[in-house]
Coordinates of C-alpha atoms in Angstrom, one line a residue:
M1108 CA 99.6 104.3 100.1
V1109 CA 99.5 104.5 96.3
N1110 CA 95.7 104.4 96.6
T1111 CA 94.9 107.0 99.5
L1112 CA 97.1 109.0 97.2
N1113 CA 95.0 109.1 94.5
S1114 CA 91.8 108.7 96.4
D1115 CA 89.6 111.9 96.2
Q1116 CA 88.9 111.4 100.3
N1117 CA 89.4 114.7 101.7
V1118 CA 90.7 114.7 105.5
D1119 CA 87.9 115.1 107.1
N1120 CA 86.6 111.5 105.4
G1121 CA 89.9 109.5 106.4
G1122 CA 92.3 111.1 103.0
I1123 CA 94.7 113.6 102.5
N1124 CA 93.1 116.1 100.5
G1125 CA 91.7 119.6 101.0
L1126 CA 94.9 120.3 103.2
E1127 CA 95.8 123.4 100.7
D1128 CA 95.5 125.9 103.5
S1129 CA 97.3 124.1 106.2
L1130 CA 100.2 122.6 103.9
G1131 CA 103.2 123.7 101.5
P1132 CA 105.8 126.0 101.2
G1133 CA 106.5 127.5 104.9
K1134 CA 104.2 124.9 106.5
I1135 CA 105.1 122.2 109.2
F1136 CA 103.3 118.7 108.8
V1137 CA 104.9 116.8 112.1
D1138 CA 104.1 112.2 111.9
V1139 CA 104.2 111.0 115.2
G1140 CA 104.6 107.2 114.5
S1141 CA 105.7 107.4 110.5
C1142 CA 106.9 103.9 110.2
L1143 CA 108.0 103.2 106.2
G1144 CA 107.3 107.5 105.5
L1145 CA 104.3 106.1 103.4
T1146 CA 102.7 109.3 104.3
C1147 CA 105.4 111.2 104.4
L1148 CA 105.9 110.7 100.6
A1149 CA 101.9 111.6 99.9
I1150 CA 102.2 114.7 102.0
N1151 CA 105.5 115.7 99.8
A1152 CA 104.2 114.8 96.6
K1153 CA 100.5 116.4 97.3
Y1154 CA 102.4 119.3 98.8
P1155 CA 105.1 120.4 97.4
G1156 CA 107.6 122.5 100.1
T1157 CA 106.0 121.1 103.4
K1158 CA 108.4 121.0 106.2
I1159 CA 108.2 117.4 107.0
V1160 CA 109.2 116.1 111.0
S1161 CA 109.1 112.5 110.7
I1162 CA 109.1 110.3 114.0
E1163 CA 109.3 106.4 114.4
P1164 CA 110.6 104.9 117.5
A1165 CA 111.3 101.2 115.6
S1166 CA 114.9 100.8 114.6
P1167 CA 114.5 98.7 112.1
S1168 CA 111.2 100.4 110.6
W1169 CA 113.4 104.1 111.0
L1170 CA 115.9 103.1 108.8
L1171 CA 113.7 101.2 106.2
Q1172 CA 112.1 104.5 106.0
E1173 CA 115.4 106.7 105.6
L1174 CA 116.7 104.9 102.1
N1175 CA 113.3 104.7 100.9
L1176 CA 112.6 108.6 101.7
R1177 CA 116.4 108.5 100.4
C1178 CA 115.5 106.2 97.4
N1179 CA 112.2 108.2 96.2
L1180 CA 112.7 111.9 96.6
K1181 CA 115.0 114.3 95.4
K1182 CA 118.0 115.7 96.9
K1183 CA 116.2 119.1 97.5
E1184 CA 112.4 117.6 98.8
F1185 CA 114.9 115.3 101.2
K1186 CA 115.9 118.4 102.7
N1187 CA 112.4 119.7 104.0
V1188 CA 112.6 116.3 105.7
S1189 CA 113.6 115.0 109.5
V1190 CA 113.7 111.6 110.0
I1191 CA 113.8 111.1 113.8
L1192 CA 114.5 107.9 115.5
A1193 CA 112.5 108.3 118.8
G1194 CA 109.0 107.5 120.8
V1195 CA 107.4 110.2 122.1
G1196 CA 107.2 110.3 125.9
P1197 CA 105.5 112.3 128.2
N1198 CA 106.5 115.1 129.2
T1199 CA 107.5 115.3 132.5
D1200 CA 110.3 117.4 134.8
D1201 CA 112.6 114.3 134.5
E1202 CA 115.6 113.3 132.3
D1203 CA 114.4 113.5 128.5
N1204 CA 115.4 109.6 128.1
M1205 CA 113.0 107.7 129.7
M1206 CA 113.0 104.3 128.1
A1207 CA 109.9 101.9 126.9
K1208 CA 110.0 98.2 125.2
L1209 CA 108.0 97.6 121.6
M1210 CA 107.0 95.1 119.6
W1211 CA 108.2 95.3 116.2
R1212 CA 107.1 92.6 113.7
Q1213 CA 108.7 92.3 110.5
T1214 CA 105.4 91.6 109.1
S1215 CA 103.1 94.2 110.1
T1216 CA 105.7 97.3 109.9
T1217 CA 102.8 99.5 110.4
S1218 CA 101.9 98.7 113.7
T1219 CA 104.7 99.1 116.5
R1220 CA 103.3 98.9 120.0
S1221 CA 103.6 98.4 123.7
W1222 CA 100.6 96.6 123.9
T1223 CA 100.3 92.9 122.3
P1224 CA 98.7 90.7 124.3
K1225 CA 101.3 87.6 124.9
E1226 CA 99.2 85.1 122.9
E1227 CA 99.8 86.8 119.8
F1228 CA 103.4 87.3 120.4
G1229 CA 105.4 85.4 117.6
S1230 CA 108.7 84.0 117.7
D1231 CA 109.6 86.3 114.4
D1232 CA 108.8 89.1 116.8
V1233 CA 111.3 91.6 118.3
E1234 CA 111.4 93.2 121.2
L1235 CA 112.8 97.2 121.2
I1236 CA 114.4 99.2 123.9
V1237 CA 112.9 102.1 122.6
R1238 CA 114.2 106.1 124.2
L1239 CA 111.2 108.5 124.6
R1240 CA 111.8 111.9 124.8
K1241 CA 109.4 114.7 124.9
L1242 CA 108.0 116.1 122.2
K1243 CA 109.6 119.7 122.0
S1244 CA 112.9 117.7 122.0
I1245 CA 112.4 116.1 119.3
L1246 CA 110.6 119.2 117.3
A1247 CA 114.4 120.9 118.2
E1248 CA 116.5 118.4 117.1
A1249 CA 114.3 119.0 113.4
D1250 CA 115.1 122.7 113.4
V1251 CA 111.4 123.5 114.7
I1252 CA 111.8 125.3 118.1
Q1253 CA 109.3 128.1 118.0
T1254 CA 107.1 127.9 114.8
P1255 CA 103.6 126.1 115.2
I1256 CA 103.1 122.9 113.8
D1257 CA 100.3 123.5 111.1
V1258 CA 99.2 119.9 110.5
L1259 CA 100.3 117.1 113.5
N1260 CA 99.0 113.4 112.7
L1261 CA 99.0 110.4 115.2
D1262 CA 98.9 107.1 113.9
C1263 CA 100.9 106.0 116.7
Q1264 CA 99.2 102.9 118.4
G1265 CA 98.5 104.6 121.6
C1266 CA 101.3 107.0 122.1
E1267 CA 98.5 109.7 121.7
Y1268 CA 98.1 109.7 125.0
N1269 CA 102.1 111.2 126.1
V1270 CA 101.3 113.0 123.5
I1271 CA 98.4 115.3 124.1
P1272 CA 98.0 115.1 127.9
A1273 CA 101.7 116.8 127.4
L1274 CA 100.7 120.1 125.2
T1275 CA 99.5 123.1 127.1
E1276 CA 96.7 124.3 126.1
K1277 CA 98.0 127.4 124.6
E1278 CA 100.3 124.5 122.4
Y1279 CA 97.4 122.2 121.4
E1280 CA 95.1 125.5 120.7
A1281 CA 97.8 126.7 118.1
I1282 CA 97.9 123.7 116.5
P1283 CA 95.4 124.0 113.7
T1284 CA 94.5 120.5 112.4
V1285 CA 95.0 117.3 113.9
M1286 CA 94.5 114.0 112.7
G1287 CA 94.9 110.4 113.0
G1288 CA 93.2 108.5 115.0
V1289 CA 92.8 106.8 119.1
H1290 CA 93.1 103.6 120.4
W1291 CA 91.8 102.7 123.7
G1292 CA 89.4 100.4 122.1
Y1293 CA 92.4 98.6 121.6
I1294 CA 94.8 98.3 124.1
T1295 CA 94.6 95.4 126.7
S1296 CA 93.1 96.7 130.2
N1297 CA 96.4 95.9 131.9
K1298 CA 98.7 98.9 129.6
L1299 CA 95.7 100.9 129.4
P1300 CA 97.3 105.0 130.5
S1301 CA 94.6 106.3 133.3
S1302 CA 90.9 106.6 132.8
A1303 CA 92.1 110.1 133.0
R1304 CA 95.0 110.3 130.8
G1305 CA 92.4 108.9 128.1
K1306 CA 89.9 111.7 129.5
A1307 CA 91.9 114.2 128.6
T1308 CA 93.6 112.7 125.3
H1309 CA 89.8 112.1 124.1
E1310 CA 88.5 115.1 124.8
R1311 CA 90.9 117.3 122.3
L1312 CA 91.1 115.3 119.7
C1313 CA 87.3 115.2 119.6
G1314 CA 87.8 118.8 119.0
H1315 CA 88.8 118.2 115.2
E1316 CA 86.4 117.6 112.4
N1317 CA 88.4 114.4 110.9
I1318 CA 88.9 112.3 113.9
A1319 CA 84.9 112.9 115.9
K1320 CA 83.6 111.8 113.1
S1321 CA 84.2 108.2 113.6
T1322 CA 85.9 107.6 116.5
K1323 CA 84.2 105.7 119.1
E1324 CA 86.0 107.6 122.0
C1325 CA 84.0 110.5 121.4
C1326 CA 80.4 109.8 121.8
A1327 CA 81.6 110.8 125.5
F1328 CA 81.7 114.3 124.5
P1329 CA 78.3 114.9 122.3
D1330 CA 78.6 118.9 122.8
L1331 CA 81.8 119.8 122.5
P1332 CA 82.5 121.9 119.8
V1333 CA 84.5 120.9 117.1
K1334 CA 86.8 122.7 114.4
S1335 CA 86.9 122.5 111.0
S1336 CA 90.6 121.2 109.5
V1337 CA 90.5 124.4 107.0
P1338 CA 92.2 126.7 109.3
G1339 CA 90.4 130.1 110.4
E1340 CA 87.5 127.6 109.0
V1341 CA 83.9 127.8 111.5
L1342 CA 81.6 125.1 112.1
Q1343 CA 78.3 125.8 112.0
K1344 CA 75.0 124.3 112.7
D1345 CA 72.1 124.1 110.3
S1346 CA 69.5 126.6 112.0
K1347 CA 67.9 129.5 111.6
G1348 CA 69.1 131.5 114.0
F1349 CA 70.9 134.3 114.0
P1350 CA 74.1 134.0 115.1
P1351 CA 74.5 130.4 114.3
S1352 CA 75.8 128.0 117.1
E1353 CA 78.9 126.3 116.6
S1354 CA 78.8 122.5 115.6
T1355 CA 79.6 119.9 117.9
V1356 CA 80.2 116.3 118.4
S1357 CA 76.7 115.0 117.8
D1358 CA 76.8 117.1 115.0
V1359 CA 79.1 115.5 112.8
I1360 CA 79.7 111.9 114.7
D1361 CA 77.9 108.8 113.1
E1362 CA 74.7 108.7 115.0
K1363 CA 75.1 104.3 114.8
L1364 CA 78.6 104.5 116.5
C1365 CA 78.0 105.6 119.8
D1366 CA 74.4 103.3 119.3
D1367 CA 76.1 101.1 122.4
F1368 CA 78.5 103.3 123.4
S1369 CA 77.6 102.6 127.0
T1370 CA 78.1 99.1 126.4
W1371 CA 81.6 99.6 124.9
S1372 CA 83.0 101.9 127.4
K1373 CA 82.1 98.8 130.3
E1374 CA 83.7 96.5 128.5
H1375 CA 86.7 98.3 127.8
N1376 CA 87.4 100.0 130.6
L1377 CA 87.1 103.7 129.1
N1378 CA 86.1 105.0 133.1
D1379 CA 88.0 102.8 135.0
I1380 CA 91.6 103.1 135.1
P1381 CA 92.8 104.4 138.3
D1382 CA 95.9 105.2 137.2
D1383 CA 99.2 104.6 134.8
F1384 CA 100.9 101.7 136.0
G1385 CA 102.1 99.7 133.8
W1386 CA 101.2 101.8 131.5
F1387 CA 104.4 102.3 128.9
E1388 CA 106.3 100.3 131.6
L1389 CA 109.4 98.4 129.7
S1390 CA 107.9 95.5 128.0
S1391 CA 105.6 95.4 125.4
Q1392 CA 103.5 92.6 126.4
A1393 CA 100.5 93.0 128.2

């Protein structure tokens, strides 16, 4: 994380630089899957005054994060950070109290997840029962109710398939910058969400330059318009026509990434999962 903080890579190339127009006093950064709070510390150092909502489902990592932030932030800085112990679940009409099991590994505290293959489950690994809550409920606890999110960071090992489809079109469009990644290609087939849920998630996320540039799942949407990480900036194609046309996924993505997309999509059942059976069921072992 120190290397990331000191890197010259901007947000569109996997770094955290280039968010000066997005973060700072009065701005809100939501980190879903925050683990030990290292990203929160980096954002606070790089963009002082940012209101940070840090969401972590694994209680051991959440506790370590609380200690980490309290030891490394000044008291006035810590007041800008809300550390919430919760997993983000689907936005249903059911009681805001769904449960799931996640696997927590002491030697890999940055990858708590619900889809560890049985053959990878070690004797020191711990299954944790985690409460899944609506994002709206979590934000309300952090006193973020009516104020729009300025930057949403998703590094939650698959919970993006709960977070993103649950947002209304208006709610999602109100977030100028979404960063992070998607995990379809890593999840075992019997723990995948439905292909429809996957498509809805990928189509929304691939509309952001920093995700579209290096995400294989975005190859499914070559003509999807892409917006910049800089709020209000319009990415335009290099063309002589007027008015210039808006950039699409095919304009920003690494072309080589999509060379074997047809084969990759079949191997990973991108279009073949009929329903959500098994997705976030009460077991982390696939």
